[in-house]
Short mmCIF file of C-alpha atoms in Angstrom, two decimals:
data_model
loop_
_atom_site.label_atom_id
_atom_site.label_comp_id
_atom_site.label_asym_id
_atom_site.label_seq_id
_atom_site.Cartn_x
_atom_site.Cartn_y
_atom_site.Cartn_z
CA UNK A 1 -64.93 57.51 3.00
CA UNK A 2 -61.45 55.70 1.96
CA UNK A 3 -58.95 54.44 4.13
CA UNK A 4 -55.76 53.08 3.73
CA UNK A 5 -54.56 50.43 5.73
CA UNK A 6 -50.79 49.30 6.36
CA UNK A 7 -50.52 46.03 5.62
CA UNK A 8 -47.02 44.83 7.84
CA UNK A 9 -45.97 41.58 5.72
CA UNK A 10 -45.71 38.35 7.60
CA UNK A 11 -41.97 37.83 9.16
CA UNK A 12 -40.04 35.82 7.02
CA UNK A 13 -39.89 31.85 8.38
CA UNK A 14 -36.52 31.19 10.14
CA UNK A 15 -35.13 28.40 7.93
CA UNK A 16 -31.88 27.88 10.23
CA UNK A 17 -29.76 28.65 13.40
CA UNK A 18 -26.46 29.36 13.94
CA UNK A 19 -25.73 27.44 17.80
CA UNK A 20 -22.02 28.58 19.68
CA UNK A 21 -21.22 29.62 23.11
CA UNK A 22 -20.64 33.46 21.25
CA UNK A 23 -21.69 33.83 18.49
CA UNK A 24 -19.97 36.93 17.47
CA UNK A 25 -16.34 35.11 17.54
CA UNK A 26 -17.39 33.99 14.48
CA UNK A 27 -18.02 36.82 12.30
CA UNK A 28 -17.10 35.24 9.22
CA UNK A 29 -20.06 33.18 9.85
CA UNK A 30 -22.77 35.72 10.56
CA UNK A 31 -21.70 37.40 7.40
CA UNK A 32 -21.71 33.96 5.10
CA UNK A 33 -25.16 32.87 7.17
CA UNK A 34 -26.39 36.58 6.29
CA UNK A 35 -25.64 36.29 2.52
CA UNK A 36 -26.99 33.09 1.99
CA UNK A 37 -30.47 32.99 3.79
CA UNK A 38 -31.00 37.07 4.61
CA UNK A 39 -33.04 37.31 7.54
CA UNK A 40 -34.23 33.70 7.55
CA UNK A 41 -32.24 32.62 10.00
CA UNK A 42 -31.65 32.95 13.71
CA UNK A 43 -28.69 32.69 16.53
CA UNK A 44 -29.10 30.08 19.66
CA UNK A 45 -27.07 29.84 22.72
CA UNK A 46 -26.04 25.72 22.90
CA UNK A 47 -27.93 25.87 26.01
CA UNK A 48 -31.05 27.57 24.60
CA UNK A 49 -31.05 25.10 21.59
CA UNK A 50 -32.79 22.00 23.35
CA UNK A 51 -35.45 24.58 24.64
CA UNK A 52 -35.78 25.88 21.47
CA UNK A 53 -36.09 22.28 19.90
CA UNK A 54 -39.05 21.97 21.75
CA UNK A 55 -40.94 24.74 20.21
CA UNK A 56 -43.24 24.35 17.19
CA UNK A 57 -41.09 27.03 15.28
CA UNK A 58 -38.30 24.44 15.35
CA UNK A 59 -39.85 22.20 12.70
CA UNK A 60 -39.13 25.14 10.28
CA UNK A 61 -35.89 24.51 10.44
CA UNK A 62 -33.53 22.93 7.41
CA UNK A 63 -30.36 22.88 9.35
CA UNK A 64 -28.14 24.29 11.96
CA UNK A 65 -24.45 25.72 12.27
CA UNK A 66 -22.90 24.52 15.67
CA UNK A 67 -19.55 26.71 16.02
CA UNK A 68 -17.03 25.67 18.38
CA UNK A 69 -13.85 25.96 19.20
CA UNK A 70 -11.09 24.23 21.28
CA UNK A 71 -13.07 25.76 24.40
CA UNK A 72 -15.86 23.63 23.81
CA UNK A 73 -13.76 20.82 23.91
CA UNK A 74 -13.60 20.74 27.64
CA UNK A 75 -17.77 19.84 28.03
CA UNK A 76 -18.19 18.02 24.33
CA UNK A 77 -21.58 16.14 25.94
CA UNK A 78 -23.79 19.98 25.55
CA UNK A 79 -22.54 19.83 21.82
CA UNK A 80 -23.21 16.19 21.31
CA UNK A 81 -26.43 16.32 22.99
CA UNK A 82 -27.73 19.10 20.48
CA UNK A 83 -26.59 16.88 17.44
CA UNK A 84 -29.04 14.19 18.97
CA UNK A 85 -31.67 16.34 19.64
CA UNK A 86 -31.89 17.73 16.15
CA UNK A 87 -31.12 14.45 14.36
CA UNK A 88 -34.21 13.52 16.61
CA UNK A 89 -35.94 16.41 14.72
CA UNK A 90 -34.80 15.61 11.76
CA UNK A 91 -32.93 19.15 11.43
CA UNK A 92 -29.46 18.31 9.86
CA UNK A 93 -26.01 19.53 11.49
CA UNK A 94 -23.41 22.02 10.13
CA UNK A 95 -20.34 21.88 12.44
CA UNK A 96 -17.98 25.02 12.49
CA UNK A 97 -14.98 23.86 14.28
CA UNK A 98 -12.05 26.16 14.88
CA UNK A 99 -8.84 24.39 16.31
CA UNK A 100 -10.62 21.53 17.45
CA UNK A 101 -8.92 18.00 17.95
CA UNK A 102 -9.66 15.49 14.62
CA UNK A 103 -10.74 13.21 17.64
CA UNK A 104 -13.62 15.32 18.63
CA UNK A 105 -15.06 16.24 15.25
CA UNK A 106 -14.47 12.46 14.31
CA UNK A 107 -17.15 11.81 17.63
CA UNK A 108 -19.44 14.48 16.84
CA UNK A 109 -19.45 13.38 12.72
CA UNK A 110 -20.61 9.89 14.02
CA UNK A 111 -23.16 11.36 16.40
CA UNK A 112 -25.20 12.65 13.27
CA UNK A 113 -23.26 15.83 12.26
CA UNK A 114 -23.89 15.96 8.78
CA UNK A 115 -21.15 18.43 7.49
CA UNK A 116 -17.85 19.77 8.73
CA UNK A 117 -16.78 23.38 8.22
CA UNK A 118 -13.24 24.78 9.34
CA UNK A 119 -12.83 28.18 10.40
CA UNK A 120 -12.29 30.41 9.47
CA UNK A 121 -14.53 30.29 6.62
CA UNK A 122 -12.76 29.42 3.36
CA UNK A 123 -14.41 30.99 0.42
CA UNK A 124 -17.73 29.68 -0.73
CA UNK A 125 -17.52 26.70 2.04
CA UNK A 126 -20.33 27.24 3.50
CA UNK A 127 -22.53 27.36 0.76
CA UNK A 128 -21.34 24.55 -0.64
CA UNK A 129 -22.56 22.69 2.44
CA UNK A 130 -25.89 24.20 2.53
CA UNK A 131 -25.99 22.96 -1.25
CA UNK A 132 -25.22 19.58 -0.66
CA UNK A 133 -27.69 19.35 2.41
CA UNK A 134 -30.78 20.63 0.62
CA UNK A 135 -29.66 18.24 -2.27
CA UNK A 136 -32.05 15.77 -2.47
CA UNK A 137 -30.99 11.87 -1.44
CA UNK A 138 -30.18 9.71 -3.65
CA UNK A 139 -32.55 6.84 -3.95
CA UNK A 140 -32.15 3.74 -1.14
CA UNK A 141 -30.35 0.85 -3.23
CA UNK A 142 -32.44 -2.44 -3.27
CA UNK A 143 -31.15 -4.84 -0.90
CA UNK A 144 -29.19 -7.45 -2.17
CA UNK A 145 -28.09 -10.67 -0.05
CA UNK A 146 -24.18 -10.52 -0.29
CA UNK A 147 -24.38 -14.47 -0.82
CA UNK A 148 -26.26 -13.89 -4.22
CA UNK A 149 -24.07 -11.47 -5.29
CA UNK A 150 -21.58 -12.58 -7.98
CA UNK A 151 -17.61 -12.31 -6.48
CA UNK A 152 -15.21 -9.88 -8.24
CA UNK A 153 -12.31 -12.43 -7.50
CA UNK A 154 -11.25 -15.37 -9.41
CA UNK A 155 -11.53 -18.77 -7.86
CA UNK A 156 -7.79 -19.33 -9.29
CA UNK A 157 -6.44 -15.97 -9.17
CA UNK A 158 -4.30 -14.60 -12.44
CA UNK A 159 -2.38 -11.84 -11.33
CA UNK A 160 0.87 -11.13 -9.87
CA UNK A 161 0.79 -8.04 -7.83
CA UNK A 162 3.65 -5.77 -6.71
CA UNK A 163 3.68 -5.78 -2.53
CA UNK A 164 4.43 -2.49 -0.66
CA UNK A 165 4.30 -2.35 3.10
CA UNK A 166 3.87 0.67 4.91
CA UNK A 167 5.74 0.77 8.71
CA UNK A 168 5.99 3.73 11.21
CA UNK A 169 9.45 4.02 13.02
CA UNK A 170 7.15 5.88 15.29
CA UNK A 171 3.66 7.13 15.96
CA UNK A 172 2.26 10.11 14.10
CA UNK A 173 5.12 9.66 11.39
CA UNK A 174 2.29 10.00 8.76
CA UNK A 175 2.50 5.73 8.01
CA UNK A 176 -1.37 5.23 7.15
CA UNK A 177 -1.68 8.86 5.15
CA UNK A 178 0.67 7.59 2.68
CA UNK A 179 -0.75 3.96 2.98
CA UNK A 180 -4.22 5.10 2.08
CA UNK A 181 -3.06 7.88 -0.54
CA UNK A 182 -0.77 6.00 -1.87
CA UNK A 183 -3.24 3.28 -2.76
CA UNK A 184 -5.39 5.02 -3.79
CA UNK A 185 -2.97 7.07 -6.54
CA UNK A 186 -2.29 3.64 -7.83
CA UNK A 187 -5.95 2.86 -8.30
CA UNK A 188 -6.27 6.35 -10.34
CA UNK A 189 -3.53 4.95 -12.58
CA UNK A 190 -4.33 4.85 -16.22
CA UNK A 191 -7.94 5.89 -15.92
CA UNK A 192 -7.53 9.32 -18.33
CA UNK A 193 -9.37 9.72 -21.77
CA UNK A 194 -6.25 9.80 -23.37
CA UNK A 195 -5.37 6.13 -21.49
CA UNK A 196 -8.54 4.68 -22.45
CA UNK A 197 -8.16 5.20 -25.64
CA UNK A 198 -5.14 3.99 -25.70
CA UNK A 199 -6.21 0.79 -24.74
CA UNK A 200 -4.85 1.18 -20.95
CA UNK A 201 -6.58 -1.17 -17.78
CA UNK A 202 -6.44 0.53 -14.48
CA UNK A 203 -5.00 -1.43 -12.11
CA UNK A 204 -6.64 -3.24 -9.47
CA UNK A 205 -5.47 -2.34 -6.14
CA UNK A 206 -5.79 -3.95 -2.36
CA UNK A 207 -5.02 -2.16 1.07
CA UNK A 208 -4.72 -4.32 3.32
CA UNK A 209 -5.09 -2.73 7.26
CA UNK A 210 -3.01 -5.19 9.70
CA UNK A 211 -3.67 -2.44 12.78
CA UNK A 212 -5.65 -4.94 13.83
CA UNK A 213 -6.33 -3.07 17.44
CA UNK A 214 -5.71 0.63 16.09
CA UNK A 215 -5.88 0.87 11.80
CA UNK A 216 -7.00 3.69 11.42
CA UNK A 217 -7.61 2.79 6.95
CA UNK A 218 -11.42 2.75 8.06
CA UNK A 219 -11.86 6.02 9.44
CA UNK A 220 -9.22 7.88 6.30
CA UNK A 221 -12.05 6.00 3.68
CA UNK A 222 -14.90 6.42 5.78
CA UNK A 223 -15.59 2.58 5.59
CA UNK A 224 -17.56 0.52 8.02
CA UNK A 225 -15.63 -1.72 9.78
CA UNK A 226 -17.35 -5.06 9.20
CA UNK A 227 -17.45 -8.60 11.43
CA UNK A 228 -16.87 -10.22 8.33
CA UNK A 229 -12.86 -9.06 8.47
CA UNK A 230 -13.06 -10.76 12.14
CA UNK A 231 -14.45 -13.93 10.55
CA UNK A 232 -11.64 -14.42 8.19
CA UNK A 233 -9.12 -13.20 10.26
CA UNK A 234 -10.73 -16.47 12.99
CA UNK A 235 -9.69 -19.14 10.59
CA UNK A 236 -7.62 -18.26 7.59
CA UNK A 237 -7.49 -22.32 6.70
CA UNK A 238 -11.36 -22.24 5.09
CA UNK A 239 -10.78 -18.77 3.44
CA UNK A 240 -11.11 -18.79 -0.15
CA UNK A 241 -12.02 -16.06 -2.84
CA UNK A 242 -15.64 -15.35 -2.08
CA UNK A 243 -14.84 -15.31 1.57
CA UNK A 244 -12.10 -13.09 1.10
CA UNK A 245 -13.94 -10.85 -1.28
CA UNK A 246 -16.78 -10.58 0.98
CA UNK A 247 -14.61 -9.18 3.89
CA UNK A 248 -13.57 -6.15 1.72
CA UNK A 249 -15.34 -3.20 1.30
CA UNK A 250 -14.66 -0.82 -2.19
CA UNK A 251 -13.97 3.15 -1.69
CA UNK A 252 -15.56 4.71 -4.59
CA UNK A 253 -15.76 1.29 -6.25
CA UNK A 254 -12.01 1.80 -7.23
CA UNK A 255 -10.08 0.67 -4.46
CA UNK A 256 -10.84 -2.78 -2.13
CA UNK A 257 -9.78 -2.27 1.19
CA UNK A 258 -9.80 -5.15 4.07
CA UNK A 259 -9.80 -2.86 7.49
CA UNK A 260 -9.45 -3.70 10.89
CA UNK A 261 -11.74 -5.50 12.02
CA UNK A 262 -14.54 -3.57 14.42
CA UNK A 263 -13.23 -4.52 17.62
CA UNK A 264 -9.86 -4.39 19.93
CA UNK A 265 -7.69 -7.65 19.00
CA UNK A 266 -4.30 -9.01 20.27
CA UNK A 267 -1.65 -8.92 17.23
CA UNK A 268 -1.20 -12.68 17.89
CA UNK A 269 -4.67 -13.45 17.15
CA UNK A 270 -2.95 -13.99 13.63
CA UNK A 271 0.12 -16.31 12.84
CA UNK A 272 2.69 -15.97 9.81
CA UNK A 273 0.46 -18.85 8.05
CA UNK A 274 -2.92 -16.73 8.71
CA UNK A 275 -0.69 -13.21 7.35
CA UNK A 276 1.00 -15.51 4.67
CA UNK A 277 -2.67 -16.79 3.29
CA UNK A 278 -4.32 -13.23 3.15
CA UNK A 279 -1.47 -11.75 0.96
CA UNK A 280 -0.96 -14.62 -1.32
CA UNK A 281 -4.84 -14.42 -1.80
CA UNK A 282 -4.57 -10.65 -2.70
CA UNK A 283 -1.37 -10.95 -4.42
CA UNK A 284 -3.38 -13.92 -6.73
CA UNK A 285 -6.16 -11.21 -7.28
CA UNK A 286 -4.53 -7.38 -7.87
CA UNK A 287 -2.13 -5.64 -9.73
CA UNK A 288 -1.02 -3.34 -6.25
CA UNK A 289 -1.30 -4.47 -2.83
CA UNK A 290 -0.40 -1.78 -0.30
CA UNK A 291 -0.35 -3.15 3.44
CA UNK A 292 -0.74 -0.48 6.60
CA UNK A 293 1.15 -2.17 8.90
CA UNK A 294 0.62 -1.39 13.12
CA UNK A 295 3.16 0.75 15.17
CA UNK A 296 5.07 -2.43 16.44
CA UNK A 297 6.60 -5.65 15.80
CA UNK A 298 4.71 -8.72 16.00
CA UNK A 299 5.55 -12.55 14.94
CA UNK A 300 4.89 -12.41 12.16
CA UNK A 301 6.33 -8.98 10.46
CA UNK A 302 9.06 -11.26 9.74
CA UNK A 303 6.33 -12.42 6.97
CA UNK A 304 5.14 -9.50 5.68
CA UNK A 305 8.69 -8.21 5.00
CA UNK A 306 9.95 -11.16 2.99
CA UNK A 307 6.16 -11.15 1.14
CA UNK A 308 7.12 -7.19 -0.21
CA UNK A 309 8.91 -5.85 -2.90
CA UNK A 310 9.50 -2.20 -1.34
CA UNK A 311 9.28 -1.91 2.77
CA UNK A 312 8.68 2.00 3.39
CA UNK A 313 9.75 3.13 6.78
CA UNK A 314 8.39 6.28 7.93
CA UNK A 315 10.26 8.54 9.96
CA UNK A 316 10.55 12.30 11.52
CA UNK A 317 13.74 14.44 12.14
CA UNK A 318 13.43 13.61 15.87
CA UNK A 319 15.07 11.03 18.32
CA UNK A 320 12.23 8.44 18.85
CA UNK A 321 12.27 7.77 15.11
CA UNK A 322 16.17 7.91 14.80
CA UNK A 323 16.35 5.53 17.88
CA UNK A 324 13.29 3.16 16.62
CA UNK A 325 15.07 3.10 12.92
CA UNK A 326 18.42 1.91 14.70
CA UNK A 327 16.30 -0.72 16.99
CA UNK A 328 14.99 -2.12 13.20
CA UNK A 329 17.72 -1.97 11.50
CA UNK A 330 19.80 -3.62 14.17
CA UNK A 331 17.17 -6.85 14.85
CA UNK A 332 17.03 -7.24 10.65
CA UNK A 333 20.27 -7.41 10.89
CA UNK A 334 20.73 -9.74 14.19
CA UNK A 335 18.04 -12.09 12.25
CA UNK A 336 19.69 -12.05 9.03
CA UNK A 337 16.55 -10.42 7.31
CA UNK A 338 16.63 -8.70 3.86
CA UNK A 339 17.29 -5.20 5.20
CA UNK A 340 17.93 -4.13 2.53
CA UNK A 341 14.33 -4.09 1.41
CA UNK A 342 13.60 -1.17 3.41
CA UNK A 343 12.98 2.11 1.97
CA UNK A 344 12.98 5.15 4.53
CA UNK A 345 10.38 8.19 3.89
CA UNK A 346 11.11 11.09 5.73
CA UNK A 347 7.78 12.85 6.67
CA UNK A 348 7.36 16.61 7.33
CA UNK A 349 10.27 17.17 5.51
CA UNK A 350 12.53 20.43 5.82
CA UNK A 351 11.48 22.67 2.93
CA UNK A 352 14.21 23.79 0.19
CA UNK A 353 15.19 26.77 1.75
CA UNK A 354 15.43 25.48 5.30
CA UNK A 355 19.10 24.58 5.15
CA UNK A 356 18.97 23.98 9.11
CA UNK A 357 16.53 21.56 8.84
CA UNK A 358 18.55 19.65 5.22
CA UNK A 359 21.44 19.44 7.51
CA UNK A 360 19.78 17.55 10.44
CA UNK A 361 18.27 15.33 7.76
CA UNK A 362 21.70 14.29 6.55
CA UNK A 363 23.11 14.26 9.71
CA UNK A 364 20.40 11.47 10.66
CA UNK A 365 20.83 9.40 7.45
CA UNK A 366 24.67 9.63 8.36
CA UNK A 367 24.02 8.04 11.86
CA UNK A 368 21.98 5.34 10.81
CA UNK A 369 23.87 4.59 7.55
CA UNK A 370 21.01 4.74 5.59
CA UNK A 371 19.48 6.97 2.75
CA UNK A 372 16.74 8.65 2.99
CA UNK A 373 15.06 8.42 -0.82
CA UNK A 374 11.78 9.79 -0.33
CA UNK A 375 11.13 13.46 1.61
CA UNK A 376 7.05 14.14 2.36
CA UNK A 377 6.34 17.74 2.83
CA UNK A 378 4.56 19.12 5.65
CA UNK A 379 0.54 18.96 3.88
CA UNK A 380 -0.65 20.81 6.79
CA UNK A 381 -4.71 21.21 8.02
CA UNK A 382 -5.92 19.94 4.85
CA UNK A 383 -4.19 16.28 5.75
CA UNK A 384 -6.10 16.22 9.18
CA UNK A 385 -9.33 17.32 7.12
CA UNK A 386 -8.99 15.11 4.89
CA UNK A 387 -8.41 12.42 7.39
CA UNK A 388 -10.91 13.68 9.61
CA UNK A 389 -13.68 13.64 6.22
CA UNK A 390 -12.73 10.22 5.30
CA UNK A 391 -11.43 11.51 1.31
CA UNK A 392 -8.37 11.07 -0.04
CA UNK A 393 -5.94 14.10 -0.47
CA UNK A 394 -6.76 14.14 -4.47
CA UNK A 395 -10.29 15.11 -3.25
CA UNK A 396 -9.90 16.93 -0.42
CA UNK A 397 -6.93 19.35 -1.52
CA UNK A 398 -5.61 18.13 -4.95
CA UNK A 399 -2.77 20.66 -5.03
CA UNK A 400 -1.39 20.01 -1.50
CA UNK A 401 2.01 19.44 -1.65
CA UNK A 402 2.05 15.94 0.22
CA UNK A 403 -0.61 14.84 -2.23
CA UNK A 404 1.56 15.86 -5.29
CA UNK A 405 4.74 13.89 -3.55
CA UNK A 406 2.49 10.99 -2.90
CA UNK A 407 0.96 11.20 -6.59
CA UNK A 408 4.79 11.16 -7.87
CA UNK A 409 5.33 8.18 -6.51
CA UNK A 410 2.53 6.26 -7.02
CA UNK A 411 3.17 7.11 -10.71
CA UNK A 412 6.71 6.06 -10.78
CA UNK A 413 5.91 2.65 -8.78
CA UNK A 414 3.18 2.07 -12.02
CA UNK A 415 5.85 3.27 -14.58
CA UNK A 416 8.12 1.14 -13.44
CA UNK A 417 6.36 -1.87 -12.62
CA UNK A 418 4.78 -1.66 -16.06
CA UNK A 419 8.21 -1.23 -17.95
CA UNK A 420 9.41 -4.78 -16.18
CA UNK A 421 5.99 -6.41 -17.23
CA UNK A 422 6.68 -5.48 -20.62
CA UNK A 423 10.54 -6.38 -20.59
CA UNK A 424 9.07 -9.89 -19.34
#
């Protein structure tokens, strides 16, 4: 006698988890998570997670999807805590963050969080994080003791480089975006096939962070904040080039950057001889050096302005920047400083068609008496992503509009300091 038997095929593993308070406010993500894993993967509560972490069937899992949104916001500790717990695990972290504060994700990227995701979903985002999580980790460096390690800078120094400061007339006037893009556009100078060829050097370019309690240059790279900057910053007398080279850190190997140093100090920990020192050194050693400066006045600004060749000013069409601008313009003046080194940079611009917005533009250059030269568009969420990722805009959103401004500059600060060099 024959039988047949039905064989029911083993459930396929569950490979990941989508975490969220509900998850069915996010249907773009059930329908992404659903075309890239099928039925391998599974939906948690946050507060069934940790259970769930628990349970042998957890170690099956590559990574999770915590959505949130600015609801979530109000008891962050039950998302963090799920971040540990599968860092613990050593599941890695998807975050799906819907109009959520840059200072939150910034805490919950730090905690462990592996990838950030904004929703809604734009197309093909989240497989291109799954992609670069299952990617396999690039092999651990050999450790090299930084003393042994041969300086980039030379002892005497041989180069003469071009000085621009970057000031906020106000906070959140968009003074360390341009700063850090900037910079970096200079350091992408000249680096083409076509430039190569032709014999071109790219440049070498410094950013120098003098937010000494709040630069922010650190998190916009995603650089570590090291005690060295802290050491040097102690006793500027005894710095020379290897311990000024050691204090910077390189984005992408292209661009040196001095940040602020790890923790909380009082402006006047430096003096105009300690500021003076630290640019001559990076003057002596780069083409560009680009300085963030903080949102204030200290001693020794006086310094840094007579140090630069272009003083940008950034400003917004409202009355704490007009009223700041006047305060400036009015102590230069009292002090007999070059005022007329300042350049001001109108950020969030009025677009071409917003003919309200032109006209309160040139109604505030007209009360100041000053001209506004350089109008930033409004880049939008891809500037606070981009901040929030640690990548400059030309990686994060290369056709942005800001980014393109910022690019144009950069490129006619290099044209032009190259057509003097050669007139010289």
């Amino acid at each position: 006698m024959s039988s047949s038997v039905a064989l029911q095929a083993d459930p396929e593993p569950i490979v990941a988890c989508t975490i969220a308070r509900d998850v069915q406010n996010f249907d773009l993500l059930i329908e992404d998570m659903e075309a890239e894993l099928g039925e391998a993967w599974g939906d948690l509560s946050i507060e069934d997670a940790l259970a769930f972490f628990a349970q042998p069937d957890a170690d099956a899992l590559e990574f999770v999807a915590i959505a949130m949104d600015d609801q979530d916001e109000a008891d962050l500790s039950k998302v963090a805590g799920v971040i540990r717990a599968a860092g613990e695990k050593g599941i890695k972290v998807i975050v799906i963050a819907e109009e959520v504060s840059p200072i939150a994700l910034h805490q919950l990227l730090k905690m462990g969080a592996e990838e950030f995701v904004p929703y809604p979903l734009p197309e093909g985002a989240l497989h291109d994080a799954i992609e670069r999580l299952r990617a396999p980790e690039p092999e651990a460096p050999a450790l090299v003791d930084p003393a042994t390690q041969p300086t980039q800078l030379k002892t005497g120094g041989d180069r003469e480089a071009v000085i621009l400061v970057v000031q906020p007339m106000a906070g959140g006037t968009g003074a360390t975006t341009l700063a850090v893009n900037l910079a970096w556009e200079l350091s992408q100078m000249d680096r083409s096939k076509k430039d190569k060829k032709a014999g071109k050097i790219p440049p070498r370019v410094c950013l120098l962070d003098f937010g000494l309690q709040f630069g922010s240059v650190a998190t916009y790279l995603d650089l570590p904040r090291r005690d060295a900057v802290y050491e040097l910053l102690s006793d500027t007398e005894v710095m020379d080039h290897e311990i000024f080279a050691q204090a910077l850190v390189t984005f992408d190997e292209e661009l040196h950057v001095l940040t602020a140093p790890p923790d909380m100090l009082p402006l006047d920990i430096i003096n105009s001889e300690d500021v003076n020192r630290i640019i001559e050194m990076a003057r002596r050693n780069f083409d560009y050096v680009i300085i963030d400066m903080p949102n204030t006045v200290a001693q020794w600004t006086e310094t840094v302005l007579h140090a630069a060749h272009v003083y940008f000013t950034t400003l917004e069409l409202d009355l704490r920047s007009a009223q700041n601008a006047l305060r400036m313009i009015k102590a230069l003046k009292s002090e007999e400083l070059p005022v007329e080194k300042l350049r001001y940079v109108l950020n969030r611009a009025p677009k071409f068609t917003d003919m309200s917005g032109k006209s309160r533009a040139k109604r505030l250059a007209e009360s100041l008496d000053i001209s506004i030269e350089l109008h930033l568009p409004d880049g939008g969420k891809p500037v606070t992503q981009a901040c929030d990722h640690g990548i400059p805009l030309s990686s994060a959103a290369t056709k942005n509009p800001l980014r393109k401004e910022i690019q144009k500059l950069a490129q006619s600060v290099h044209e032009l300091n190259q057509a003097e060099a050669t007139a010289n």
